[in-house]
């Protein structure tokens, strides 16, 4: 089993595609057809000023707010519900024109992106009010933490906090999480091959 915890300060910093901010890249899989870019990516971004999101043609996106005052997104001219800490993850197309208006100070958000037609992703928000054991499927590539907690896999335990991420090599496993604060939440991220791509990989008799 290959599982590791990557700390917030260990994530790779890089400029936004549009040059208006900084993203901390957690994990990325390069495009499988050699076309450049990525098949899927998980990242954290700090948004301090209002402005447009970068356009990612052919990419599906999901975003969630981990910390801060949140933001109001306008997607292709349609204003969405305010995206706040505690809001469910919001999915949208990377092809869309997106304006993000800050609702106060800085906001830390979690972003998952996957290349349409090649991979499909799902982000699930899980509130943790008491110690519990969670089962993770083989499609789960990362668990993202918001709020302090103690996590344990078998006999190994580790303290985690905001922006720490448990990365898995897509193997099913169980772990126990014990909240250390009232606002403990985690986000499970699953990535699967798109159905048409999976069928292409099947052997022909």
Tab-separated table of C-alpha atoms in Angstrom:
chain	number	residue	atom	x	y	z
A	1	UNK	CA	0.000	0.000	0.000
A	2	UNK	CA	1.414	3.373	-1.023
A	3	UNK	CA	-0.081	6.221	1.012
A	4	UNK	CA	1.594	9.421	2.120
A	5	UNK	CA	0.626	12.738	3.707
A	6	UNK	CA	1.776	15.815	1.858
A	7	UNK	CA	1.847	18.912	4.040
A	8	UNK	CA	0.462	22.288	2.965
A	9	UNK	CA	3.942	23.845	2.854
A	10	UNK	CA	5.199	21.026	0.618
A	11	UNK	CA	2.802	21.690	-2.265
A	12	UNK	CA	4.499	23.042	-5.381
A	13	UNK	CA	3.812	26.761	-5.958
A	14	UNK	CA	3.176	27.995	-9.504
A	15	UNK	CA	1.583	31.063	-11.147
A	16	UNK	CA	-1.973	30.951	-12.446
A	17	UNK	CA	-2.371	30.415	-16.176
A	18	UNK	CA	-3.675	34.010	-16.456
A	19	UNK	CA	-0.900	35.382	-14.219
A	20	UNK	CA	-3.291	36.815	-11.607
A	21	UNK	CA	-2.458	34.560	-8.688
A	22	UNK	CA	-0.563	31.593	-7.255
A	23	UNK	CA	-1.629	27.962	-7.102
A	24	UNK	CA	-0.171	25.219	-4.916
A	25	UNK	CA	-0.187	22.079	-7.037
A	26	UNK	CA	-0.719	18.938	-4.981
A	27	UNK	CA	-0.640	16.210	-7.609
A	28	UNK	CA	-0.939	16.128	-11.382
A	29	UNK	CA	-0.982	13.414	-14.050
A	30	UNK	CA	0.502	14.528	-17.410
A	31	UNK	CA	-1.640	14.156	-20.525
A	32	UNK	CA	-1.606	10.493	-21.560
A	33	UNK	CA	-1.529	11.246	-25.302
A	34	UNK	CA	1.589	13.435	-25.109
A	35	UNK	CA	-0.366	16.553	-26.090
A	36	UNK	CA	0.932	18.536	-23.107
A	37	UNK	CA	-0.992	19.742	-20.072
A	38	UNK	CA	-2.579	17.207	-17.742
A	39	UNK	CA	-5.157	14.436	-17.605
A	40	UNK	CA	-6.119	15.476	-14.065
A	41	UNK	CA	-4.834	17.790	-11.359
A	42	UNK	CA	-5.488	18.661	-7.709
A	43	UNK	CA	-4.428	22.067	-6.397
A	44	UNK	CA	-5.005	24.722	-3.734
A	45	UNK	CA	-5.265	28.406	-4.586
A	46	UNK	CA	-5.305	31.580	-2.509
A	47	UNK	CA	-7.666	34.178	-3.963
A	48	UNK	CA	-7.032	37.669	-2.599
A	49	UNK	CA	-8.637	39.926	-5.201
A	50	UNK	CA	-11.616	39.732	-7.526
A	51	UNK	CA	-10.933	38.789	-11.127
A	52	UNK	CA	-11.425	36.192	-13.862
A	53	UNK	CA	-10.492	32.533	-13.610
A	54	UNK	CA	-8.184	31.072	-16.228
A	55	UNK	CA	-9.918	29.286	-19.111
A	56	UNK	CA	-9.077	25.568	-19.440
A	57	UNK	CA	-10.577	24.291	-22.678
A	58	UNK	CA	-11.712	20.668	-22.561
A	59	UNK	CA	-11.395	20.479	-18.768
A	60	UNK	CA	-14.069	19.780	-16.131
A	61	UNK	CA	-13.565	21.560	-12.796
A	62	UNK	CA	-14.791	21.326	-9.203
A	63	UNK	CA	-14.030	23.885	-6.495
A	64	UNK	CA	-14.588	24.114	-2.726
A	65	UNK	CA	-13.682	26.798	-0.172
A	66	UNK	CA	-11.427	25.616	2.662
A	67	UNK	CA	-10.804	28.886	4.498
A	68	UNK	CA	-11.651	32.584	4.300
A	69	UNK	CA	-14.618	34.757	3.400
A	70	UNK	CA	-15.512	32.966	0.194
A	71	UNK	CA	-16.399	34.263	-3.253
A	72	UNK	CA	-19.249	34.867	-5.649
A	73	UNK	CA	-18.805	33.162	-9.006
A	74	UNK	CA	-20.438	34.305	-12.223
A	75	UNK	CA	-20.250	31.537	-14.839
A	76	UNK	CA	-20.952	32.520	-18.469
A	77	UNK	CA	-22.957	35.495	-17.220
A	78	UNK	CA	-24.985	33.565	-14.624
A	79	UNK	CA	-24.381	34.498	-10.986
A	80	UNK	CA	-24.083	31.451	-8.726
A	81	UNK	CA	-24.826	30.993	-5.028
A	82	UNK	CA	-22.014	32.388	-2.822
A	83	UNK	CA	-19.256	29.812	-2.386
A	84	UNK	CA	-18.384	29.729	1.317
A	85	UNK	CA	-16.640	27.528	3.856
A	86	UNK	CA	-19.148	24.727	4.351
A	87	UNK	CA	-20.717	25.075	0.897
A	88	UNK	CA	-20.946	21.877	-1.146
A	89	UNK	CA	-18.336	21.497	-3.907
A	90	UNK	CA	-19.258	23.395	-7.086
A	91	UNK	CA	-18.669	21.803	-10.508
A	92	UNK	CA	-18.348	23.781	-13.752
A	93	UNK	CA	-16.741	23.657	-17.176
A	94	UNK	CA	-13.206	24.913	-17.638
A	95	UNK	CA	-14.342	26.295	-21.008
A	96	UNK	CA	-16.639	28.785	-19.267
A	97	UNK	CA	-15.879	32.446	-18.644
A	98	UNK	CA	-15.787	32.712	-14.849
A	99	UNK	CA	-15.607	35.892	-12.787
A	100	UNK	CA	-14.743	35.473	-9.096
A	101	UNK	CA	-15.756	38.319	-6.761
A	102	UNK	CA	-14.241	38.142	-3.287
A	103	UNK	CA	-16.712	38.495	-0.408
A	104	UNK	CA	-14.077	39.816	1.984
A	105	UNK	CA	-10.432	38.961	2.547
A	106	UNK	CA	-8.377	36.080	1.188
A	107	UNK	CA	-9.963	32.734	0.408
A	108	UNK	CA	-8.198	29.381	0.186
A	109	UNK	CA	-9.915	27.031	-2.241
A	110	UNK	CA	-9.498	23.444	-3.371
A	111	UNK	CA	-9.566	22.751	-7.108
A	112	UNK	CA	-9.868	19.469	-8.985
A	113	UNK	CA	-9.628	19.370	-12.778
A	114	UNK	CA	-9.889	16.470	-15.229
A	115	UNK	CA	-9.601	16.232	-18.983
A	116	UNK	CA	-13.041	15.692	-20.499
A	117	UNK	CA	-13.404	12.424	-22.403
A	118	UNK	CA	-10.316	10.960	-20.730
A	119	UNK	CA	-11.022	11.099	-16.981
A	120	UNK	CA	-13.934	11.873	-14.665
A	121	UNK	CA	-13.530	13.170	-11.113
A	122	UNK	CA	-15.754	13.509	-8.070
A	123	UNK	CA	-15.211	15.587	-4.922
A	124	UNK	CA	-17.186	14.573	-1.810
A	125	UNK	CA	-17.377	16.741	1.326
A	126	UNK	CA	-17.422	14.811	4.631
A	127	UNK	CA	-18.035	16.542	7.975
A	128	UNK	CA	-16.352	14.797	10.908
A	129	UNK	CA	-17.922	15.483	14.313
A	130	UNK	CA	-16.629	12.372	16.098
A	131	UNK	CA	-13.977	9.716	15.635
A	132	UNK	CA	-14.893	7.368	12.805
A	133	UNK	CA	-13.428	4.891	10.350
A	134	UNK	CA	-13.803	5.652	6.661
A	135	UNK	CA	-13.440	3.257	3.755
A	136	UNK	CA	-11.687	4.556	0.670
A	137	UNK	CA	-12.311	3.078	-2.773
A	138	UNK	CA	-9.637	2.193	-5.287
A	139	UNK	CA	-10.639	5.264	-7.309
A	140	UNK	CA	-9.772	7.668	-4.463
A	141	UNK	CA	-6.529	9.526	-5.194
A	142	UNK	CA	-6.539	12.049	-2.320
A	143	UNK	CA	-8.135	13.051	0.981
A	144	UNK	CA	-7.943	16.802	1.663
A	145	UNK	CA	-8.231	18.046	5.246
A	146	UNK	CA	-9.814	21.232	6.616
A	147	UNK	CA	-9.518	21.510	10.383
A	148	UNK	CA	-7.145	19.704	12.744
A	149	UNK	CA	-7.471	15.956	13.131
A	150	UNK	CA	-5.612	12.781	14.032
A	151	UNK	CA	-5.600	10.171	11.259
A	152	UNK	CA	-4.502	6.561	11.634
A	153	UNK	CA	-3.931	3.775	9.107
A	154	UNK	CA	-3.326	0.433	10.794
A	155	UNK	CA	-0.988	1.309	13.681
A	156	UNK	CA	0.436	4.476	12.120
A	157	UNK	CA	-0.995	7.820	13.298
A	158	UNK	CA	-0.380	11.406	12.201
A	159	UNK	CA	-1.690	14.867	13.081
A	160	UNK	CA	-3.073	16.800	10.098
A	161	UNK	CA	-4.359	20.316	9.541
A	162	UNK	CA	-5.677	22.748	6.980
A	163	UNK	CA	-4.421	21.983	3.485
A	164	UNK	CA	-2.661	18.740	4.393
A	165	UNK	CA	-3.479	16.013	1.901
A	166	UNK	CA	-3.326	12.230	2.103
A	167	UNK	CA	-2.356	10.871	-1.315
A	168	UNK	CA	-3.073	7.304	-2.363
A	169	UNK	CA	-1.860	5.240	-5.309
A	170	UNK	CA	-5.459	4.273	-6.102
A	171	UNK	CA	-5.690	1.310	-3.747
A	172	UNK	CA	-8.670	0.686	-1.428
A	173	UNK	CA	-7.965	1.169	2.270
A	174	UNK	CA	-9.513	2.227	5.574
A	175	UNK	CA	-8.410	4.974	7.926
A	176	UNK	CA	-9.612	6.397	11.216
A	177	UNK	CA	-10.049	10.144	11.662
A	178	UNK	CA	-10.496	11.841	15.040
A	179	UNK	CA	-11.386	15.572	14.970
A	180	UNK	CA	-9.262	17.951	17.028
A	181	UNK	CA	-11.507	20.948	16.313
A	182	UNK	CA	-15.217	21.622	15.869
A	183	UNK	CA	-14.911	22.475	12.180
A	184	UNK	CA	-13.161	19.295	11.021
A	185	UNK	CA	-14.063	18.498	7.421
A	186	UNK	CA	-12.389	16.434	4.753
A	187	UNK	CA	-12.845	16.125	1.010
A	188	UNK	CA	-12.516	12.796	-0.776
A	189	UNK	CA	-11.403	13.023	-4.407
A	190	UNK	CA	-12.009	10.150	-6.799
A	191	UNK	CA	-10.674	9.971	-10.356
A	192	UNK	CA	-11.763	7.345	-12.892
A	193	UNK	CA	-11.073	6.759	-16.570
A	194	UNK	CA	-13.901	7.951	-18.819
A	195	UNK	CA	-16.072	5.107	-20.094
A	196	UNK	CA	-15.044	5.511	-23.719
A	197	UNK	CA	-11.338	5.503	-22.782
A	198	UNK	CA	-11.779	2.482	-20.496
A	199	UNK	CA	-13.444	0.507	-23.279
A	200	UNK	CA	-10.590	1.313	-25.649
A	201	UNK	CA	-8.172	-0.299	-23.202
A	202	UNK	CA	-10.024	-3.628	-23.166
A	203	UNK	CA	-8.311	-6.423	-25.095
A	204	UNK	CA	-9.969	-7.603	-28.300
A	205	UNK	CA	-10.514	-11.360	-28.587
